[in-house]
Amino acid sequence: MFSFSRLATAPGGGAVAPDVRFVVVDDHELVRDGVRQLLEARPRFQCVGEAGTVDEGIRVVAAEQPELVVLDVRLPDGSGVDACREMVSASPLTTVLMLTAYPSALTANQAREAGAKGYLTKQVGRDRILDTIRRLLAGDEVFELPVSGSGEGEWDRLRHLTPRERQVLGLLARGWTNREIAAELRLAEKTVKNYVSMILVKLGVENRAAAAALFVREVERAGGSSWT
């Protein structure tokens, strides 16, 4: 597990290789500089490349095989989500954190499906970014969206769900466990767990209780009728 410990030294007194070699991909130079300086101020982080486009980013990641990529969702020559997919294919051990100025549950879901391990808005503070990177490097996934003020209402977020995800959410809102939902829908329990994780990402909520509460509010808005 990675930790932000102090820089270790080799037996001869020299500094050891950095634990985390990272690449920053953003079309704004000021953003790249800010992220690079933020991370290199921490022990054992080293920037091994920067890029401002999809094509440049993919080339750098393929060549350097970094432990971490901080990647903008929107780039001038294409989608950061598509870039993420190519980067993960070219460097499977790389952890990708996507940053965006325009948070969207749909885009967060697409980023997760492309292989990203994290998704944050650029409005978060330095401590949040560092904490998220710490969690990602420890093996967690972090997909955070503002519950309100994101430009999408609750109904907008619910519309992003597939019919199967709506079924799972409906049963989840009744208090059913993953095992019970799996038995009811004739799915593997692991498949249900994946559905629940995807639902949380799409709805921009942190836990099952919040997803269930959102479902209940929508049912009440619809006059008690089922929306599945």
PDB file of C-alpha atoms in Angstrom:
ATOM      1  CA  MET A   1       0.000   0.000   0.000  1.00  0.00           C
ATOM      2  CA  PHE A   2       1.291   3.460  -0.879  1.00  0.00           C
ATOM      3  CA  SER A   3       1.725   6.133   1.771  1.00  0.00           C
ATOM      4  CA  PHE A   4       2.941   9.702   1.685  1.00  0.00           C
ATOM      5  CA  SER A   5       5.916   8.832   3.890  1.00  0.00           C
ATOM      6  CA  ARG A   6       9.174  10.732   3.907  1.00  0.00           C
ATOM      7  CA  LEU A   7      11.674  10.009   1.158  1.00  0.00           C
ATOM      8  CA  ALA A   8      13.587   6.854   1.981  1.00  0.00           C
ATOM      9  CA  THR A   9      17.280   6.419   1.326  1.00  0.00           C
ATOM     10  CA  ALA A  10      19.227   3.563  -0.156  1.00  0.00           C
ATOM     11  CA  PRO A  11      21.845   1.718   1.943  1.00  0.00           C
ATOM     12  CA  GLY A  12      24.604   3.919   0.502  1.00  0.00           C
ATOM     13  CA  GLY A  13      22.805   7.083   1.480  1.00  0.00           C
ATOM     14  CA  GLY A  14      21.407   7.937  -1.944  1.00  0.00           C
ATOM     15  CA  ALA A  15      17.753   8.575  -2.598  1.00  0.00           C
ATOM     16  CA  VAL A  16      15.677   5.638  -3.770  1.00  0.00           C
ATOM     17  CA  ALA A  17      13.624   5.715  -6.940  1.00  0.00           C
ATOM     18  CA  PRO A  18      10.278   7.523  -6.620  1.00  0.00           C
ATOM     19  CA  ASP A  19       7.266   5.421  -5.671  1.00  0.00           C
ATOM     20  CA  VAL A  20       4.973   7.311  -8.025  1.00  0.00           C
ATOM     21  CA  ARG A  21       5.926   8.441 -11.496  1.00  0.00           C
ATOM     22  CA  PHE A  22       3.109  10.532 -12.899  1.00  0.00           C
ATOM     23  CA  VAL A  23       1.931  12.234 -16.087  1.00  0.00           C
ATOM     24  CA  VAL A  24      -0.362  15.257 -16.311  1.00  0.00           C
ATOM     25  CA  VAL A  25      -2.582  15.683 -19.389  1.00  0.00           C
ATOM     26  CA  ASP A  26      -4.474  18.979 -19.678  1.00  0.00           C
ATOM     27  CA  ASP A  27      -4.638  21.574 -22.428  1.00  0.00           C
ATOM     28  CA  HIS A  28      -4.145  24.439 -19.950  1.00  0.00           C
ATOM     29  CA  GLU A  29      -0.510  24.978 -19.023  1.00  0.00           C
ATOM     30  CA  LEU A  30      -1.433  26.605 -15.718  1.00  0.00           C
ATOM     31  CA  VAL A  31      -3.406  23.526 -14.697  1.00  0.00           C
ATOM     32  CA  ARG A  32      -0.532  21.219 -15.634  1.00  0.00           C
ATOM     33  CA  ASP A  33       1.914  23.369 -13.674  1.00  0.00           C
ATOM     34  CA  GLY A  34      -0.393  23.426 -10.656  1.00  0.00           C
ATOM     35  CA  VAL A  35      -0.886  19.667 -10.552  1.00  0.00           C
ATOM     36  CA  ARG A  36       2.800  18.968 -11.119  1.00  0.00           C
ATOM     37  CA  GLN A  37       3.883  21.345  -8.356  1.00  0.00           C
ATOM     38  CA  LEU A  38       1.238  20.002  -5.970  1.00  0.00           C
ATOM     39  CA  LEU A  39       2.387  16.408  -6.382  1.00  0.00           C
ATOM     40  CA  GLU A  40       6.133  17.005  -6.607  1.00  0.00           C
ATOM     41  CA  ALA A  41       5.925  18.853  -3.287  1.00  0.00           C
ATOM     42  CA  ARG A  42       5.116  15.442  -1.783  1.00  0.00           C
ATOM     43  CA  PRO A  43       7.895  12.949  -1.069  1.00  0.00           C
ATOM     44  CA  ARG A  44       8.597  10.305  -3.697  1.00  0.00           C
ATOM     45  CA  PHE A  45       6.542  11.773  -6.556  1.00  0.00           C
ATOM     46  CA  GLN A  46       8.149  12.505  -9.917  1.00  0.00           C
ATOM     47  CA  CYS A  47       6.588  14.012 -13.031  1.00  0.00           C
ATOM     48  CA  VAL A  48       7.797  12.050 -16.059  1.00  0.00           C
ATOM     49  CA  GLY A  49       5.696  13.767 -18.704  1.00  0.00           C
ATOM     50  CA  GLU A  50       3.099  16.358 -19.612  1.00  0.00           C
ATOM     51  CA  ALA A  51       0.740  16.663 -22.561  1.00  0.00           C
ATOM     52  CA  GLY A  52      -1.954  18.994 -23.829  1.00  0.00           C
ATOM     53  CA  THR A  53      -3.752  16.722 -26.281  1.00  0.00           C
ATOM     54  CA  VAL A  54      -5.154  13.205 -26.502  1.00  0.00           C
ATOM     55  CA  ASP A  55      -2.508  12.032 -28.974  1.00  0.00           C
ATOM     56  CA  GLU A  56       0.387  13.456 -26.956  1.00  0.00           C
ATOM     57  CA  GLY A  57      -0.983  12.014 -23.744  1.00  0.00           C
ATOM     58  CA  ILE A  58      -1.349   8.505 -25.130  1.00  0.00           C
ATOM     59  CA  ARG A  59       2.192   8.586 -26.528  1.00  0.00           C
ATOM     60  CA  VAL A  60       3.708   9.771 -23.244  1.00  0.00           C
ATOM     61  CA  VAL A  61       1.837   7.208 -21.150  1.00  0.00           C
ATOM     62  CA  ALA A  62       2.698   4.358 -23.507  1.00  0.00           C
ATOM     63  CA  ALA A  63       6.372   5.331 -23.414  1.00  0.00           C
ATOM     64  CA  GLU A  64       6.708   6.052 -19.679  1.00  0.00           C
ATOM     65  CA  GLN A  65       4.313   3.488 -18.157  1.00  0.00           C
ATOM     66  CA  PRO A  66       3.669   5.768 -15.146  1.00  0.00           C
ATOM     67  CA  GLU A  67       1.965   4.740 -11.934  1.00  0.00           C
ATOM     68  CA  LEU A  68      -0.448   7.689 -12.119  1.00  0.00           C
ATOM     69  CA  VAL A  69      -2.070   9.870 -14.785  1.00  0.00           C
ATOM     70  CA  VAL A  70      -4.047  13.006 -13.973  1.00  0.00           C
ATOM     71  CA  LEU A  71      -6.213  13.518 -17.051  1.00  0.00           C
ATOM     72  CA  ASP A  72      -8.623  16.253 -18.145  1.00  0.00           C
ATOM     73  CA  VAL A  73     -12.018  15.087 -19.393  1.00  0.00           C
ATOM     74  CA  ARG A  74     -12.076  17.597 -22.267  1.00  0.00           C
ATOM     75  CA  LEU A  75      -9.104  18.008 -24.602  1.00  0.00           C
ATOM     76  CA  PRO A  76      -8.841  19.998 -27.847  1.00  0.00           C
ATOM     77  CA  ASP A  77      -8.399  16.990 -30.145  1.00  0.00           C
ATOM     78  CA  GLY A  78     -10.847  14.596 -28.495  1.00  0.00           C
ATOM     79  CA  SER A  79     -12.345  13.106 -25.375  1.00  0.00           C
ATOM     80  CA  GLY A  80     -10.328  12.447 -22.259  1.00  0.00           C
ATOM     81  CA  VAL A  81     -12.541   9.401 -21.718  1.00  0.00           C
ATOM     82  CA  ASP A  82     -11.368   7.926 -25.020  1.00  0.00           C
ATOM     83  CA  ALA A  83      -7.792   8.846 -24.099  1.00  0.00           C
ATOM     84  CA  CYS A  84      -8.201   7.044 -20.779  1.00  0.00           C
ATOM     85  CA  ARG A  85      -9.296   3.876 -22.531  1.00  0.00           C
ATOM     86  CA  GLU A  86      -6.222   3.955 -24.786  1.00  0.00           C
ATOM     87  CA  MET A  87      -3.880   4.761 -21.903  1.00  0.00           C
ATOM     88  CA  VAL A  88      -5.123   1.897 -19.753  1.00  0.00           C
ATOM     89  CA  SER A  89      -4.771  -0.445 -22.726  1.00  0.00           C
ATOM     90  CA  ALA A  90      -1.215   0.723 -23.390  1.00  0.00           C
ATOM     91  CA  SER A  91      -0.215   0.804 -19.697  1.00  0.00           C
ATOM     92  CA  PRO A  92      -2.431  -1.566 -17.681  1.00  0.00           C
ATOM     93  CA  LEU A  93      -0.815  -0.831 -14.308  1.00  0.00           C
ATOM     94  CA  THR A  94      -1.412   2.919 -14.598  1.00  0.00           C
ATOM     95  CA  THR A  95      -3.999   4.493 -12.296  1.00  0.00           C
ATOM     96  CA  VAL A  96      -6.013   7.259 -13.985  1.00  0.00           C
ATOM     97  CA  LEU A  97      -7.625  10.163 -12.134  1.00  0.00           C
ATOM     98  CA  MET A  98      -9.893  12.273 -14.335  1.00  0.00           C
ATOM     99  CA  LEU A  99     -10.541  15.942 -13.576  1.00  0.00           C
ATOM    100  CA  THR A 100     -13.339  18.035 -15.036  1.00  0.00           C
ATOM    101  CA  ALA A 101     -14.717  21.558 -14.828  1.00  0.00           C
ATOM    102  CA  TYR A 102     -18.133  20.277 -15.942  1.00  0.00           C
ATOM    103  CA  PRO A 103     -19.160  17.388 -13.668  1.00  0.00           C
ATOM    104  CA  SER A 104     -21.708  14.961 -15.033  1.00  0.00           C
ATOM    105  CA  ALA A 105     -22.948  11.625 -13.744  1.00  0.00           C
ATOM    106  CA  LEU A 106     -23.008  10.333 -17.298  1.00  0.00           C
ATOM    107  CA  THR A 107     -19.383  11.321 -17.935  1.00  0.00           C
ATOM    108  CA  ALA A 108     -18.309   9.846 -14.599  1.00  0.00           C
ATOM    109  CA  ASN A 109     -19.923   6.576 -15.621  1.00  0.00           C
ATOM    110  CA  GLN A 110     -18.181   6.672 -19.007  1.00  0.00           C
ATOM    111  CA  ALA A 111     -14.839   7.372 -17.310  1.00  0.00           C
ATOM    112  CA  ARG A 112     -15.305   4.385 -15.008  1.00  0.00           C
ATOM    113  CA  GLU A 113     -16.151   2.129 -17.938  1.00  0.00           C
ATOM    114  CA  ALA A 114     -13.025   3.402 -19.751  1.00  0.00           C
ATOM    115  CA  GLY A 115     -10.839   2.240 -16.871  1.00  0.00           C
ATOM    116  CA  ALA A 116     -10.432   5.383 -14.766  1.00  0.00           C
ATOM    117  CA  LYS A 117     -10.185   4.803 -11.025  1.00  0.00           C
ATOM    118  CA  GLY A 118     -11.152   8.309  -9.995  1.00  0.00           C
ATOM    119  CA  TYR A 119     -13.234  11.288 -11.117  1.00  0.00           C
ATOM    120  CA  LEU A 120     -13.148  14.720  -9.457  1.00  0.00           C
ATOM    121  CA  THR A 121     -14.272  18.232 -10.272  1.00  0.00           C
ATOM    122  CA  LYS A 122     -11.537  20.818 -10.697  1.00  0.00           C
ATOM    123  CA  GLN A 123     -13.275  22.954  -8.091  1.00  0.00           C
ATOM    124  CA  VAL A 124     -12.141  20.722  -5.222  1.00  0.00           C
ATOM    125  CA  GLY A 125      -9.280  21.849  -3.012  1.00  0.00           C
ATOM    126  CA  ARG A 126      -5.681  20.681  -2.953  1.00  0.00           C
ATOM    127  CA  ASP A 127      -6.235  18.487   0.099  1.00  0.00           C
ATOM    128  CA  ARG A 128      -9.126  16.680  -1.604  1.00  0.00           C
ATOM    129  CA  ILE A 129      -6.989  15.956  -4.656  1.00  0.00           C
ATOM    130  CA  LEU A 130      -4.133  14.629  -2.530  1.00  0.00           C
ATOM    131  CA  ASP A 131      -6.467  12.519  -0.413  1.00  0.00           C
ATOM    132  CA  THR A 132      -8.110  11.104  -3.531  1.00  0.00           C
ATOM    133  CA  ILE A 133      -4.760  10.193  -5.076  1.00  0.00           C
ATOM    134  CA  ARG A 134      -3.724   8.541  -1.821  1.00  0.00           C
ATOM    135  CA  ARG A 135      -6.898   6.446  -1.880  1.00  0.00           C
ATOM    136  CA  LEU A 136      -6.504   5.529  -5.551  1.00  0.00           C
ATOM    137  CA  LEU A 137      -2.932   4.394  -5.091  1.00  0.00           C
ATOM    138  CA  ALA A 138      -4.077   2.268  -2.158  1.00  0.00           C
ATOM    139  CA  GLY A 139      -6.494   0.465  -4.469  1.00  0.00           C
ATOM    140  CA  ASP A 140      -9.747   2.367  -3.906  1.00  0.00           C
ATOM    141  CA  GLU A 141     -12.020   3.917  -6.517  1.00  0.00           C
ATOM    142  CA  VAL A 142     -13.241   7.485  -6.018  1.00  0.00           C
ATOM    143  CA  PHE A 143     -15.988   8.934  -8.191  1.00  0.00           C
ATOM    144  CA  GLU A 144     -17.345  12.122  -6.663  1.00  0.00           C
ATOM    145  CA  LEU A 145     -20.050  14.412  -7.966  1.00  0.00           C
ATOM    146  CA  PRO A 146     -21.864  17.282  -6.268  1.00  0.00           C
ATOM    147  CA  VAL A 147     -25.306  16.061  -5.272  1.00  0.00           C
ATOM    148  CA  SER A 148     -26.777  19.436  -6.165  1.00  0.00           C
ATOM    149  CA  GLY A 149     -25.699  22.363  -8.290  1.00  0.00           C
ATOM    150  CA  SER A 150     -24.161  20.139 -10.962  1.00  0.00           C
ATOM    151  CA  GLY A 151     -26.554  21.249 -13.666  1.00  0.00           C
ATOM    152  CA  GLU A 152     -28.528  18.005 -13.387  1.00  0.00           C
ATOM    153  CA  GLY A 153     -31.626  17.420 -11.297  1.00  0.00           C
ATOM    154  CA  GLU A 154     -32.451  14.137  -9.626  1.00  0.00           C
ATOM    155  CA  TRP A 155     -34.711  13.063 -12.476  1.00  0.00           C
ATOM    156  CA  ASP A 156     -31.934  13.849 -14.978  1.00  0.00           C
ATOM    157  CA  ARG A 157     -29.589  11.535 -13.096  1.00  0.00           C
ATOM    158  CA  LEU A 158     -32.185   8.782 -12.818  1.00  0.00           C
ATOM    159  CA  ARG A 159     -32.713   8.865 -16.577  1.00  0.00           C
ATOM    160  CA  HIS A 160     -29.100   7.764 -17.058  1.00  0.00           C
ATOM    161  CA  LEU A 161     -29.905   4.360 -15.544  1.00  0.00           C
ATOM    162  CA  THR A 162     -30.492   1.354 -17.760  1.00  0.00           C
ATOM    163  CA  PRO A 163     -33.679  -0.719 -17.283  1.00  0.00           C
ATOM    164  CA  ARG A 164     -31.720  -3.360 -15.360  1.00  0.00           C
ATOM    165  CA  GLU A 165     -30.110  -0.729 -13.130  1.00  0.00           C
ATOM    166  CA  ARG A 166     -33.589   0.638 -12.400  1.00  0.00           C
ATOM    167  CA  GLN A 167     -34.716  -2.833 -11.365  1.00  0.00           C
ATOM    168  CA  VAL A 168     -31.768  -3.179  -9.021  1.00  0.00           C
ATOM    169  CA  LEU A 169     -32.338   0.283  -7.558  1.00  0.00           C
ATOM    170  CA  GLY A 170     -35.998  -0.467  -6.942  1.00  0.00           C
ATOM    171  CA  LEU A 171     -35.132  -3.594  -4.956  1.00  0.00           C
ATOM    172  CA  LEU A 172     -32.272  -1.834  -3.191  1.00  0.00           C
ATOM    173  CA  ALA A 173     -34.726   0.879  -2.084  1.00  0.00           C
ATOM    174  CA  ARG A 174     -36.828  -1.848  -0.418  1.00  0.00           C
ATOM    175  CA  GLY A 175     -33.847  -2.717   1.745  1.00  0.00           C
ATOM    176  CA  TRP A 176     -32.889  -5.895  -0.089  1.00  0.00           C
ATOM    177  CA  THR A 177     -29.316  -7.173   0.133  1.00  0.00           C
ATOM    178  CA  ASN A 178     -27.170  -7.900  -2.911  1.00  0.00           C
ATOM    179  CA  ARG A 179     -27.733 -11.614  -2.346  1.00  0.00           C
ATOM    180  CA  GLU A 180     -31.513 -11.185  -2.268  1.00  0.00           C
ATOM    181  CA  ILE A 181     -31.473  -9.018  -5.391  1.00  0.00           C
ATOM    182  CA  ALA A 182     -29.286 -11.574  -7.163  1.00  0.00           C
ATOM    183  CA  ALA A 183     -31.717 -14.368  -6.332  1.00  0.00           C
ATOM    184  CA  GLU A 184     -34.723 -12.332  -7.459  1.00  0.00           C
ATOM    185  CA  LEU A 185     -33.178 -11.284 -10.781  1.00  0.00           C
ATOM    186  CA  ARG A 186     -31.288 -14.551 -11.331  1.00  0.00           C
ATOM    187  CA  LEU A 187     -27.907 -12.838 -11.438  1.00  0.00           C
ATOM    188  CA  ALA A 188     -24.566 -13.540  -9.813  1.00  0.00           C
ATOM    189  CA  GLU A 189     -24.089 -11.636  -6.561  1.00  0.00           C
ATOM    190  CA  LYS A 190     -20.904 -10.070  -7.964  1.00  0.00           C
ATOM    191  CA  THR A 191     -22.913  -8.803 -10.956  1.00  0.00           C
ATOM    192  CA  VAL A 192     -25.390  -7.145  -8.618  1.00  0.00           C
ATOM    193  CA  LYS A 193     -22.524  -5.559  -6.704  1.00  0.00           C
ATOM    194  CA  ASN A 194     -21.219  -4.108  -9.975  1.00  0.00           C
ATOM    195  CA  TYR A 195     -24.688  -2.791 -10.812  1.00  0.00           C
ATOM    196  CA  VAL A 196     -24.940  -1.096  -7.420  1.00  0.00           C
ATOM    197  CA  SER A 197     -21.519   0.525  -7.868  1.00  0.00           C
ATOM    198  CA  MET A 198     -22.545   1.814 -11.285  1.00  0.00           C
ATOM    199  CA  ILE A 199     -25.836   3.168  -9.909  1.00  0.00           C
ATOM    200  CA  LEU A 200     -23.999   5.139  -7.225  1.00  0.00           C
ATOM    201  CA  VAL A 201     -21.692   6.642  -9.851  1.00  0.00           C
ATOM    202  CA  LYS A 202     -24.528   7.595 -12.188  1.00  0.00           C
ATOM    203  CA  LEU A 203     -26.619   9.130  -9.419  1.00  0.00           C
ATOM    204  CA  GLY A 204     -23.648  10.973  -7.920  1.00  0.00           C
ATOM    205  CA  VAL A 205     -24.292   9.627  -4.428  1.00  0.00           C
ATOM    206  CA  GLU A 206     -21.951   7.967  -1.955  1.00  0.00           C
ATOM    207  CA  ASN A 207     -23.961   5.065  -0.569  1.00  0.00           C
ATOM    208  CA  ARG A 208     -27.000   2.807  -0.922  1.00  0.00           C
ATOM    209  CA  ALA A 209     -29.077   4.818   1.516  1.00  0.00           C
ATOM    210  CA  ALA A 210     -28.709   7.997  -0.531  1.00  0.00           C
ATOM    211  CA  ALA A 211     -29.598   6.124  -3.729  1.00  0.00           C
ATOM    212  CA  ALA A 212     -32.681   4.636  -2.058  1.00  0.00           C
ATOM    213  CA  ALA A 213     -33.767   8.057  -0.798  1.00  0.00           C
ATOM    214  CA  LEU A 214     -33.457   9.507  -4.290  1.00  0.00           C
ATOM    215  CA  PHE A 215     -35.562   6.638  -5.660  1.00  0.00           C
ATOM    216  CA  VAL A 216     -38.267   7.194  -3.052  1.00  0.00           C
ATOM    217  CA  ARG A 217     -38.433  10.912  -3.840  1.00  0.00           C
ATOM    218  CA  GLU A 218     -38.878  10.129  -7.529  1.00  0.00           C
ATOM    219  CA  VAL A 219     -41.645   7.610  -6.822  1.00  0.00           C
ATOM    220  CA  GLU A 220     -43.409  10.235  -4.707  1.00  0.00           C
ATOM    221  CA  ARG A 221     -42.941  12.825  -7.459  1.00  0.00           C
ATOM    222  CA  ALA A 222     -44.537  10.408  -9.905  1.00  0.00           C
ATOM    223  CA  GLY A 223     -47.537   9.969  -7.645  1.00  0.00           C
ATOM    224  CA  GLY A 224     -46.498   6.588  -6.291  1.00  0.00           C
ATOM    225  CA  SER A 225     -46.328   4.830  -9.642  1.00  0.00           C
ATOM    226  CA  SER A 226     -43.349   2.687 -10.571  1.00  0.00           C
ATOM    227  CA  TRP A 227     -40.808   4.179 -12.959  1.00  0.00           C
ATOM    228  CA  THR A 228     -39.038   0.876 -13.709  1.00  0.00           C
TER     229      THR A 228
END
